[in-house]
């Protein structure tokens, strides 16, 4: 039978390297539950080094309320155990997995986190801009630490992300669904070697009413129009033709 231990010495517990940070909302929810209906005495799980595998939120709530902590020692518990257990309860997101593997020294995940932090974009966008597949298997690979960001992919991401970010920023001026805007931005970046800065300048300076984000093709046509507005015929770019060929 598993032995359940108890203590009020909160200092014996340690953070497991790579574990996600404590969610303040979850701590408050646990504290409110204890105040309303009492504590159900659900033990936290630690390894032989007293690193918390499961129950960071419960531990913090009990510490703040000056209540005893029940815990179980599971020898050999590692970060993967924490990931799997916590995902089944409160759901580790993509960001949690990236931060966890990065903190444990995975170079590819350090690169992912660097680019996510620099430009405030989600992991799937970062991967796509690096030409790393985001098909149905990608999430499993992300969770199990199998994503590889080599030098070529990293360089491509560092080059493309500022362009993507600039497009996103200038298109905030226009009403329309964000998914349509992102679809068009990916097309512009992934195809053709277009003059991105000139497109961005034209979109930044134009009247918002000139840009229609009602569909991907309408947005493509709007970018054509604002860019070509004062261009000679031989300098004009016809994006819609390229888009329909892609």
Coordinates of N, CA and C in Angstrom, one line a residue:
X1 N 0.8 -1.2 0.0 CA 0.0 0.0 0.0 C 0.9 1.2 0.0
X2 N 0.5 2.2 -0.8 CA 1.3 3.4 -0.9 C 1.2 4.3 0.3
X3 N 2.3 4.7 0.9 CA 2.3 5.5 2.1 C 2.0 6.9 1.8
X4 N 1.1 7.5 2.5 CA 0.8 8.9 2.4 C 1.4 9.7 3.6
X5 N 2.3 10.6 3.3 CA 3.0 11.3 4.3 C 2.4 12.7 4.5
X6 N 2.7 13.4 5.6 CA 2.1 14.7 5.8 C 3.2 15.6 6.4
X7 N 3.1 16.9 6.1 CA 4.1 17.9 6.6 C 3.5 19.3 6.5
X8 N 4.1 20.1 7.4 CA 3.8 21.6 7.3 C 5.0 22.3 6.9
X9 N 6.1 21.6 6.6 CA 7.4 22.2 6.2 C 7.4 22.3 4.7
X10 N 6.9 23.4 4.2 CA 6.8 23.6 2.7 C 8.1 23.7 2.0
X11 N 9.2 24.0 2.8 CA 10.5 24.2 2.2 C 11.1 22.9 1.7
X12 N 10.6 21.7 2.1 CA 11.2 20.5 1.6 C 10.9 20.2 0.2
X13 N 9.8 20.9 -0.4 CA 9.4 20.6 -1.7 C 10.2 21.4 -2.7
X14 N 10.5 20.8 -3.8 CA 11.3 21.5 -4.9 C 10.6 21.5 -6.2
X15 N 10.9 22.5 -7.0 CA 10.4 22.5 -8.4 C 11.1 21.5 -9.2
X16 N 10.4 20.7 -10.0 CA 11.0 19.8 -11.0 C 11.4 20.6 -12.2
X17 N 12.7 20.6 -12.5 CA 13.2 21.4 -13.7 C 12.4 21.0 -15.0
X18 N 11.9 22.0 -15.6 CA 11.2 21.8 -16.9 C 9.7 21.7 -16.7
X19 N 9.2 21.7 -15.4 CA 7.8 21.7 -15.1 C 7.3 23.1 -15.4
X20 N 6.0 23.2 -15.8 CA 5.4 24.5 -16.1 C 5.2 25.3 -14.8
X21 N 5.1 26.6 -15.0 CA 4.9 27.5 -13.8 C 3.5 27.3 -13.2
X22 N 3.4 27.7 -12.0 CA 2.1 27.5 -11.2 C 1.1 28.5 -11.8
X23 N -0.1 28.0 -12.1 CA -1.1 28.9 -12.7 C -1.9 29.5 -11.5
X24 N -1.8 30.9 -11.4 CA -2.4 31.6 -10.3 C -3.9 31.4 -10.3
X25 N -4.6 31.4 -11.4 CA -6.0 31.1 -11.5 C -6.4 29.8 -10.8
X26 N -5.6 28.8 -11.1 CA -5.8 27.5 -10.6 C -5.6 27.5 -9.1
X27 N -4.6 28.2 -8.6 CA -4.4 28.3 -7.1 C -5.6 28.9 -6.4
X28 N -6.0 30.0 -7.0 CA -7.2 30.7 -6.4 C -8.4 29.8 -6.4
X29 N -8.6 29.0 -7.5 CA -9.8 28.1 -7.6 C -9.7 27.1 -6.5
X30 N -8.5 26.5 -6.3 CA -8.3 25.5 -5.2 C -8.6 26.1 -3.8
X31 N -8.1 27.3 -3.6 CA -8.3 28.0 -2.3 C -9.8 28.3 -2.1
X32 N -10.5 28.7 -3.1 CA -11.9 29.0 -3.0 C -12.7 27.7 -2.7
X33 N -12.3 26.6 -3.3 CA -12.9 25.3 -3.1 C -12.7 24.9 -1.7
X34 N -11.5 25.0 -1.1 CA -11.2 24.6 0.2 C -12.1 25.5 1.2
X35 N -12.2 26.8 1.0 CA -13.0 27.6 1.8 C -14.4 27.3 1.8
X36 N -14.9 26.8 0.7 CA -16.3 26.5 0.5 C -16.7 25.2 1.0
X37 N -16.0 24.1 0.7 CA -16.4 22.8 1.0 C -15.3 22.0 1.8
X38 N -14.2 22.6 2.1 CA -13.2 21.9 2.9 C -12.1 21.3 1.9
X39 N -11.1 20.7 2.5 CA -10.0 20.1 1.7 C -10.2 18.6 1.6
X40 N -10.2 18.1 0.4 CA -10.4 16.6 0.2 C -9.2 15.8 0.4
X41 N -8.1 16.4 0.8 CA -6.9 15.7 1.1 C -6.4 14.9 -0.1
X42 N -6.2 15.5 -1.2 CA -5.6 14.8 -2.4 C -4.1 15.0 -2.4
X43 N -3.4 13.9 -2.1 CA -1.9 14.0 -2.0 C -1.2 14.5 -3.2
X44 N -0.1 15.3 -3.0 CA 0.7 15.6 -4.2 C 1.7 14.5 -4.4
X45 N 2.3 14.5 -5.6 CA 3.2 13.4 -5.9 C 4.6 14.0 -6.1
X46 N 5.6 13.4 -5.4 CA 7.0 13.9 -5.5 C 7.9 12.7 -5.8
X47 N 9.1 13.0 -6.3 CA 10.1 11.9 -6.5 C 11.0 11.9 -5.3
X48 N 12.0 11.0 -5.3 CA 12.9 10.8 -4.1 C 13.7 12.1 -3.8
X49 N 13.7 13.0 -4.7 CA 14.4 14.3 -4.4 C 13.5 15.4 -3.9
X50 N 12.2 15.0 -3.7 CA 11.2 15.9 -3.2 C 10.8 17.0 -4.3
X51 N 11.1 16.6 -5.6 CA 10.7 17.5 -6.7 C 9.2 17.1 -7.0
X52 N 8.4 18.1 -7.1 CA 6.9 17.9 -7.3 C 6.6 17.5 -8.8
X53 N 6.1 16.3 -8.9 CA 5.7 15.7 -10.2 C 4.3 16.1 -10.5
X54 N 3.4 16.1 -9.5 CA 2.0 16.5 -9.7 C 1.5 17.1 -8.5
X55 N 0.9 18.3 -8.6 CA 0.3 19.0 -7.5 C 0.9 20.3 -7.1
X56 N 1.5 21.0 -8.0 CA 2.1 22.3 -7.7 C 1.1 23.3 -7.3
X57 N -0.1 23.3 -7.9 CA -1.1 24.2 -7.6 C -1.7 23.9 -6.2
X58 N -1.9 22.6 -5.9 CA -2.4 22.3 -4.6 C -1.4 22.6 -3.5
X59 N -0.2 22.4 -3.7 CA 0.9 22.7 -2.8 C 0.9 24.2 -2.5
X60 N 0.8 25.0 -3.5 CA 0.9 26.5 -3.3 C -0.4 27.0 -2.5
X61 N -1.5 26.4 -2.9 CA -2.8 26.8 -2.2 C -2.7 26.4 -0.7
X62 N -2.2 25.2 -0.4 CA -2.1 24.8 1.0 C -1.1 25.6 1.8
X63 N 0.0 26.0 1.1 CA 1.0 26.8 1.7 C 0.5 28.2 2.1
X64 N -0.3 28.8 1.2 CA -0.9 30.1 1.5 C -1.9 30.1 2.6
X65 N -2.5 28.9 2.7 CA -3.6 28.8 3.8 C -3.1 28.1 5.0
X66 N -1.7 27.9 5.1 CA -1.1 27.4 6.3 C -1.7 26.0 6.7
X67 N -1.9 25.2 5.7 CA -2.5 23.9 6.0 C -1.5 22.7 5.7
X68 N -1.7 21.6 6.4 CA -0.7 20.5 6.1 C -0.8 20.0 4.7
X69 N 0.3 19.5 4.2 CA 0.4 18.9 2.8 C 0.5 17.4 2.9
X70 N -0.4 16.7 2.3 CA -0.2 15.2 2.1 C 0.5 14.9 0.9
X71 N 1.5 14.0 0.9 CA 2.3 13.7 -0.3 C 2.7 12.3 -0.4
X72 N 2.9 11.8 -1.6 CA 3.4 10.5 -1.9 C 4.7 10.5 -2.6
X73 N 5.6 9.7 -2.2 CA 7.0 9.7 -2.9 C 6.9 8.6 -4.0
X74 N 7.2 9.0 -5.2 CA 7.3 8.0 -6.3 C 8.7 8.1 -6.8
X75 N 9.5 7.1 -6.5 CA 10.9 7.1 -6.9 C 11.0 7.0 -8.4
X76 N 12.0 7.8 -9.0 CA 12.2 7.8 -10.4 C 11.4 8.7 -11.2
X77 N 10.5 9.5 -10.5 CA 9.6 10.4 -11.2 C 10.4 11.5 -12.0
X78 N 10.1 11.6 -13.2 CA 10.8 12.6 -14.1 C 9.8 13.6 -14.7
X79 N 10.4 14.5 -15.5 CA 9.6 15.5 -16.2 C 8.5 14.9 -17.1
X80 N 8.8 13.8 -17.8 CA 7.9 13.2 -18.7 C 6.6 12.7 -17.9
X81 N 6.9 12.2 -16.7 CA 5.7 11.8 -15.9 C 4.8 13.0 -15.5
X82 N 5.5 14.1 -15.2 CA 4.7 15.3 -14.9 C 3.9 15.8 -16.1
X83 N 4.5 15.7 -17.3 CA 3.8 16.2 -18.5 C 2.6 15.3 -18.8
X84 N 2.8 14.0 -18.7 CA 1.6 13.1 -19.0 C 0.5 13.2 -17.9
X85 N 0.9 13.3 -16.7 CA -0.1 13.4 -15.6 C -0.9 14.7 -15.6
X86 N -0.1 15.8 -15.8 CA -0.8 17.1 -15.8 C -1.6 17.3 -17.0
X87 N -1.2 16.7 -18.1 CA -2.0 16.9 -19.4 C -3.4 16.2 -19.2
X88 N -3.4 15.1 -18.5 CA -4.7 14.4 -18.3 C -5.7 15.2 -17.4
X89 N -5.1 16.1 -16.5 CA -5.9 16.9 -15.6 C -6.3 18.3 -16.2
X90 N -5.3 19.1 -16.4 CA -5.5 20.5 -16.8 C -5.0 20.8 -18.2
X91 N -4.4 19.8 -18.8 CA -4.0 20.0 -20.2 C -2.7 20.9 -20.4
X92 N -1.6 20.3 -20.7 CA -0.4 21.0 -21.1 C -0.7 21.5 -22.5
X93 N -0.4 22.8 -22.7 CA -0.5 23.4 -24.0 C 0.8 23.3 -24.7
X94 N 0.9 23.6 -26.0 CA 2.1 23.6 -26.8 C 3.2 24.4 -26.2
X95 N 2.8 25.6 -25.6 CA 3.8 26.5 -25.0 C 4.5 25.8 -23.8
X96 N 3.7 25.1 -23.0 CA 4.2 24.4 -21.8 C 5.2 23.3 -22.2
X97 N 5.0 22.6 -23.3 CA 5.9 21.6 -23.8 C 7.2 22.2 -24.3
X98 N 7.1 23.3 -25.1 CA 8.2 24.0 -25.6 C 9.1 24.5 -24.4
X99 N 8.5 25.1 -23.5 CA 9.3 25.7 -22.3 C 9.9 24.5 -21.5
X100 N 9.2 23.5 -21.3 CA 9.7 22.3 -20.6 C 11.0 21.7 -21.2
X101 N 10.9 21.4 -22.5 CA 12.1 20.8 -23.2 C 13.2 21.8 -23.3
X102 N 12.9 23.1 -23.5 CA 13.9 24.1 -23.6 C 14.7 24.3 -22.3
X103 N 13.9 24.3 -21.2 CA 14.6 24.4 -19.9 C 15.5 23.2 -19.6
X104 N 15.1 22.0 -20.2 CA 16.0 20.8 -19.9 C 17.1 20.7 -21.0
X105 N 17.3 21.8 -21.8 CA 18.5 21.8 -22.6 C 18.3 21.4 -24.0
X106 N 17.1 21.1 -24.5 CA 16.9 20.7 -25.9 C 17.1 21.9 -26.8
X107 N 18.1 21.8 -27.6 CA 18.5 23.0 -28.5 C 17.4 23.4 -29.4
X108 N 16.7 22.4 -30.0 CA 15.6 22.7 -31.0 C 14.5 23.5 -30.3
X109 N 14.2 23.1 -29.1 CA 13.1 23.7 -28.3 C 13.5 25.1 -27.8
X110 N 14.8 25.2 -27.5 CA 15.3 26.5 -27.1 C 15.1 27.5 -28.3
X111 N 15.4 27.0 -29.5 CA 15.2 27.9 -30.7 C 13.7 28.2 -30.9
X112 N 12.9 27.3 -30.7 CA 11.4 27.5 -30.8 C 11.0 28.6 -29.8
X113 N 11.4 28.4 -28.6 CA 11.0 29.4 -27.5 C 11.6 30.8 -27.8
X114 N 12.8 30.8 -28.3 CA 13.4 32.1 -28.6 C 12.6 32.9 -29.7
X115 N 12.2 32.2 -30.7 CA 11.4 32.9 -31.8 C 10.0 33.2 -31.3
X116 N 9.4 32.3 -30.5 CA 8.1 32.6 -30.0 C 8.1 33.8 -29.1
X117 N 9.1 33.9 -28.3 CA 9.2 35.1 -27.3 C 9.6 36.4 -28.1
X118 N 10.4 36.3 -29.1 CA 10.8 37.5 -29.8 C 9.7 38.1 -30.5
X119 N 8.8 37.3 -31.1 CA 7.7 37.9 -32.0 C 6.3 37.6 -31.4
X120 N 6.2 37.0 -30.3 CA 4.9 36.8 -29.7 C 3.9 36.0 -30.6
X121 N 4.5 34.9 -31.3 CA 3.6 34.1 -32.1 C 3.6 32.7 -31.6
X122 N 2.6 31.9 -32.0 CA 2.4 30.6 -31.5 C 3.3 29.6 -32.2
X123 N 3.5 28.5 -31.6 CA 4.5 27.5 -32.0 C 4.2 27.0 -33.4
X124 N 2.9 26.8 -33.8 CA 2.6 26.3 -35.1 C 3.0 27.3 -36.2
X125 N 2.8 28.6 -35.9 CA 3.2 29.6 -36.9 C 4.7 29.5 -37.1
X126 N 5.5 29.5 -36.0 CA 6.9 29.4 -36.0 C 7.4 28.2 -36.9
X127 N 6.8 27.1 -36.6 CA 7.2 25.8 -37.4 C 6.9 26.0 -38.8
X128 N 5.7 26.5 -39.2 CA 5.4 26.7 -40.6 C 6.4 27.6 -41.3
X129 N 6.7 28.7 -40.6 CA 7.6 29.6 -41.3 C 9.0 29.1 -41.4
X130 N 9.3 28.0 -40.7 CA 10.6 27.4 -40.8 C 10.5 26.2 -41.8
X131 N 9.4 26.0 -42.4 CA 9.1 24.9 -43.3 C 9.2 23.6 -42.6
X132 N 8.8 23.5 -41.4 CA 8.7 22.3 -40.6 C 7.2 21.9 -40.6
X133 N 7.0 20.7 -41.0 CA 5.6 20.2 -41.1 C 4.7 20.4 -39.9
X134 N 3.5 20.8 -40.1 CA 2.6 20.9 -39.0 C 1.3 20.1 -39.3
X135 N 1.6 18.9 -39.9 CA 0.5 18.0 -40.2 C 0.0 17.3 -38.9
X136 N -0.9 16.4 -39.0 CA -1.6 15.8 -37.8 C -0.6 15.2 -36.8
X137 N 0.6 14.8 -37.3 CA 1.5 14.2 -36.4 C 2.4 15.1 -35.6
X138 N 2.3 16.4 -36.0 CA 3.3 17.4 -35.4 C 3.0 17.5 -33.9
X139 N 1.8 17.5 -33.4 CA 1.5 17.8 -32.0 C 2.1 16.6 -31.1
X140 N 2.0 15.4 -31.6 CA 2.6 14.3 -30.9 C 4.1 14.4 -30.8
X141 N 4.7 14.8 -31.9 CA 6.1 15.0 -32.0 C 6.6 16.1 -31.0
X142 N 5.7 17.2 -31.0 CA 6.1 18.3 -30.1 C 6.0 17.9 -28.7
X143 N 5.0 17.1 -28.3 CA 4.9 16.6 -26.9 C 6.0 15.7 -26.5
X144 N 6.5 14.9 -27.4 CA 7.5 13.9 -27.1 C 8.9 14.4 -27.3
X145 N 9.1 15.6 -27.6 CA 10.4 16.2 -27.8 C 11.1 15.8 -29.1
X146 N 10.3 15.5 -30.1 CA 10.9 15.0 -31.4 C 11.1 16.0 -32.4
X147 N 10.6 17.3 -32.2 CA 10.8 18.3 -33.2 C 12.2 18.7 -33.3
X148 N 12.7 18.8 -34.5 CA 14.1 19.1 -34.8 C 14.2 20.4 -35.6
X149 N 14.9 21.4 -35.0 CA 15.1 22.7 -35.7 C 16.6 22.8 -36.0
X150 N 16.9 22.4 -37.3 CA 18.4 22.5 -37.7 C 18.7 23.9 -38.0
X151 N 20.0 24.1 -38.4 CA 20.5 25.5 -38.6 C 19.8 26.1 -39.8
X152 N 19.5 25.3 -40.8 CA 18.8 25.9 -42.0 C 17.4 26.4 -41.7
X153 N 16.6 25.5 -40.9 CA 15.3 25.9 -40.5 C 15.3 27.1 -39.6
X154 N 16.2 27.1 -38.7 CA 16.4 28.2 -37.7 C 16.6 29.5 -38.5
X155 N 17.6 29.5 -39.4 CA 17.9 30.7 -40.2 C 16.7 31.2 -41.0
X156 N 16.0 30.2 -41.6 CA 14.8 30.6 -42.4 C 13.7 31.3 -41.5
X157 N 13.5 30.7 -40.3 CA 12.6 31.3 -39.3 C 13.0 32.7 -38.9
X158 N 14.3 32.9 -38.6 CA 14.7 34.2 -38.2 C 14.5 35.2 -39.3
X159 N 14.6 34.8 -40.6 CA 14.5 35.7 -41.7 C 13.0 36.0 -41.9
X160 N 12.2 35.0 -41.8 CA 10.7 35.2 -42.1 C 9.9 35.8 -41.0
X161 N 10.2 35.5 -39.8 CA 9.4 36.0 -38.7 C 9.2 37.5 -38.6
X162 N 10.3 38.3 -38.8 CA 10.1 39.7 -38.8 C 9.1 40.2 -39.9
X163 N 9.2 39.5 -41.1 CA 8.3 39.9 -42.2 C 6.8 39.5 -41.8
X164 N 6.6 38.3 -41.3 CA 5.3 37.9 -40.8 C 4.8 38.9 -39.8
X165 N 5.6 39.2 -38.8 CA 5.2 40.1 -37.7 C 4.8 41.5 -38.3
X166 N 5.5 42.0 -39.3 CA 5.2 43.3 -39.9 C 3.9 43.3 -40.6
X167 N 3.7 42.2 -41.4 CA 2.4 42.0 -42.1 C 1.2 42.0 -41.1
X168 N 1.3 41.2 -40.0 CA 0.3 41.1 -39.0 C 0.0 42.5 -38.4
X169 N 1.0 43.2 -38.1 CA 0.9 44.5 -37.5 C 0.1 45.5 -38.4
X170 N 0.5 45.5 -39.7 CA -0.1 46.5 -40.6 C -1.5 46.1 -40.9
X171 N -1.8 44.8 -40.9 CA -3.2 44.3 -41.3 C -4.2 44.4 -40.1
X172 N -3.7 44.8 -39.0 CA -4.7 45.1 -37.9 C -5.6 46.2 -38.2
X173 N -5.2 47.1 -39.1 CA -6.0 48.2 -39.5 C -7.3 47.8 -40.2
X174 N -7.3 46.6 -40.8 CA -8.4 46.2 -41.6 C -9.3 45.2 -40.9
X175 N -10.6 45.4 -41.1 CA -11.5 44.5 -40.5 C -11.5 43.2 -41.3
X176 N -11.8 42.1 -40.7 CA -11.8 40.8 -41.4 C -11.3 39.7 -40.5
X177 N -11.5 38.5 -40.8 CA -11.1 37.3 -40.0 C -9.6 37.2 -40.0
X178 N -9.0 36.9 -38.9 CA -7.5 36.8 -38.8 C -7.0 35.6 -39.6
X179 N -7.8 34.5 -39.7 CA -7.4 33.4 -40.4 C -7.2 33.7 -41.9
X180 N -8.0 34.5 -42.5 CA -7.9 34.9 -43.9 C -6.6 35.7 -44.0
X181 N -6.4 36.6 -43.1 CA -5.1 37.4 -43.2 C -3.9 36.5 -43.1
X182 N -3.9 35.6 -42.2 CA -2.8 34.7 -42.0 C -2.5 33.8 -43.2
X183 N -3.6 33.4 -43.8 CA -3.5 32.5 -45.0 C -2.8 33.3 -46.1
X184 N -3.2 34.5 -46.3 CA -2.6 35.4 -47.4 C -1.1 35.7 -47.0
X185 N -0.9 36.0 -45.8 CA 0.5 36.3 -45.4 C 1.4 35.1 -45.6
X186 N 1.0 33.9 -45.3 CA 1.8 32.7 -45.5 C 2.0 32.6 -47.0
X187 N 1.0 32.8 -47.8 CA 1.2 32.7 -49.3 C 2.3 33.7 -49.8
X188 N 2.2 34.9 -49.3 CA 3.2 36.0 -49.7 C 4.6 35.6 -49.3
X189 N 4.7 35.0 -48.1 CA 6.1 34.7 -47.6 C 6.6 33.4 -48.3
X190 N 5.8 32.5 -48.5 CA 6.2 31.2 -49.0 C 6.4 31.1 -50.5
X191 N 5.8 32.0 -51.2 CA 5.8 31.9 -52.7 C 6.4 33.2 -53.3
X192 N 7.3 33.0 -54.3 CA 7.5 34.1 -55.3 C 8.6 35.1 -55.0
X193 N 9.1 35.3 -53.8 CA 10.1 36.4 -53.6 C 9.5 37.8 -53.9
X194 N 8.4 38.1 -53.3 CA 7.7 39.4 -53.5 C 8.5 40.5 -52.7
X195 N 8.2 41.7 -53.1 CA 8.8 42.9 -52.4 C 8.0 43.2 -51.1
X196 N 8.3 42.4 -50.0 CA 7.5 42.5 -48.8 C 7.4 43.9 -48.2
X197 N 8.6 44.5 -48.1 CA 8.6 45.9 -47.5 C 7.7 46.9 -48.3
X198 N 7.7 46.8 -49.6 CA 6.9 47.7 -50.4 C 5.4 47.3 -50.2
X199 N 5.1 46.1 -50.2 CA 3.7 45.7 -49.9 C 3.3 46.2 -48.5
X200 N 4.1 46.1 -47.5 CA 3.8 46.5 -46.2 C 3.6 48.0 -46.1
X201 N 4.5 48.7 -46.8 CA 4.5 50.2 -46.9 C 3.1 50.7 -47.5
X202 N 2.8 50.0 -48.6 CA 1.5 50.3 -49.3 C 0.3 50.1 -48.4
X203 N 0.3 49.0 -47.7 CA -0.8 48.6 -46.8 C -0.9 49.6 -45.6
X204 N 0.3 50.0 -45.2 CA 0.3 50.9 -44.0 C -0.2 52.3 -44.4
X205 N 0.1 52.7 -45.6 CA -0.3 54.1 -46.0 C -1.7 54.2 -46.7
X206 N -2.3 53.1 -47.1 CA -3.5 53.2 -47.8 C -4.7 53.5 -46.9
X207 N -5.8 53.9 -47.4 CA -7.0 54.0 -46.7 C -7.6 52.6 -46.3
X208 N -7.9 52.4 -45.1 CA -8.4 51.1 -44.7 C -9.6 50.6 -45.5
X209 N -10.4 51.5 -46.1 CA -11.5 51.1 -46.9 C -11.1 50.5 -48.2
X210 N -9.8 50.7 -48.6 CA -9.3 50.1 -49.9 C -9.0 48.6 -49.8
X211 N -9.0 48.1 -48.6 CA -8.6 46.7 -48.4 C -9.8 45.9 -47.9
X212 N -10.1 44.8 -48.7 CA -11.2 44.0 -48.4 C -10.7 42.6 -47.9
X213 N -11.0 42.3 -46.7 CA -10.5 41.0 -46.1 C -11.7 40.0 -46.0
X214 N -12.7 40.1 -46.9 CA -13.8 39.3 -46.8 C -13.5 37.8 -47.2
X215 N -12.5 37.7 -48.1 CA -12.0 36.3 -48.5 C -10.5 36.4 -48.8
X216 N -9.9 35.3 -49.0 CA -8.5 35.3 -49.3 C -8.2 36.0 -50.7
X217 N -9.1 35.7 -51.6 CA -8.9 36.3 -53.0 C -9.1 37.8 -53.0
X218 N -10.1 38.2 -52.2 CA -10.4 39.6 -52.1 C -9.2 40.4 -51.5
X219 N -8.6 39.8 -50.5 CA -7.5 40.4 -49.8 C -6.3 40.4 -50.8
X220 N -6.1 39.4 -51.5 CA -5.0 39.3 -52.5 C -5.2 40.5 -53.5
X221 N -6.4 40.6 -54.0 CA -6.7 41.7 -55.0 C -6.5 43.1 -54.4
X222 N -6.8 43.2 -53.1 CA -6.7 44.5 -52.5 C -5.2 44.9 -52.4
X223 N -4.4 43.9 -52.0 CA -2.9 44.1 -51.9 C -2.4 44.5 -53.3
X224 N -2.8 43.8 -54.3 CA -2.5 44.1 -55.7 C -2.8 45.6 -56.0
X225 N -4.0 46.0 -55.7 CA -4.5 47.3 -56.0 C -3.7 48.4 -55.3
X226 N -3.5 48.3 -54.0 CA -2.8 49.3 -53.3 C -1.3 49.4 -53.7
X227 N -0.8 48.3 -54.0 CA 0.6 48.3 -54.5 C 0.8 48.8 -55.9
X228 N -0.1 48.4 -56.8 CA 0.0 48.8 -58.2 C -0.5 50.2 -58.5
X229 N -1.1 50.9 -57.5 CA -1.9 52.1 -57.7 C -1.1 53.1 -58.5
X230 N 0.1 53.3 -58.2 CA 0.9 54.4 -58.9 C 2.1 53.8 -59.7
X231 N 2.0 52.5 -60.0 CA 3.1 51.8 -60.7 C 2.8 51.8 -62.2
X232 N 3.9 51.9 -63.0 CA 3.8 51.7 -64.5 C 3.4 50.3 -64.7
X233 N 2.9 50.0 -65.9 CA 2.4 48.7 -66.2 C 3.5 47.6 -66.1
X234 N 4.7 48.0 -66.5 CA 5.8 47.0 -66.4 C 6.3 46.8 -65.0
X235 N 5.8 47.6 -64.0 CA 6.3 47.4 -62.6 C 5.2 46.8 -61.8
X236 N 4.0 46.6 -62.4 CA 2.9 46.0 -61.6 C 3.1 44.5 -61.3
X237 N 2.5 44.1 -60.2 CA 2.6 42.7 -59.8 C 1.2 42.2 -59.7
X238 N 0.9 41.0 -60.3 CA -0.4 40.5 -60.3 C -0.4 39.2 -59.4
X239 N -0.8 39.4 -58.1 CA -0.7 38.3 -57.2 C -1.8 37.3 -57.4
X240 N -3.0 37.7 -57.8 CA -4.1 36.7 -57.9 C -3.8 35.6 -58.8
X241 N -3.1 36.0 -59.9 CA -2.7 34.9 -60.9 C -1.8 33.9 -60.3
X242 N -0.8 34.4 -59.5 CA 0.1 33.5 -58.8 C -0.6 32.7 -57.8
X243 N -1.5 33.3 -57.1 CA -2.3 32.6 -56.0 C -3.1 31.5 -56.5
X244 N -3.7 31.7 -57.7 CA -4.6 30.6 -58.2 C -3.8 29.5 -58.8
X245 N -2.5 29.7 -59.0 CA -1.6 28.7 -59.6 C -1.0 27.8 -58.5
X246 N -1.0 28.4 -57.3 CA -0.2 27.7 -56.2 C -0.7 26.3 -55.8

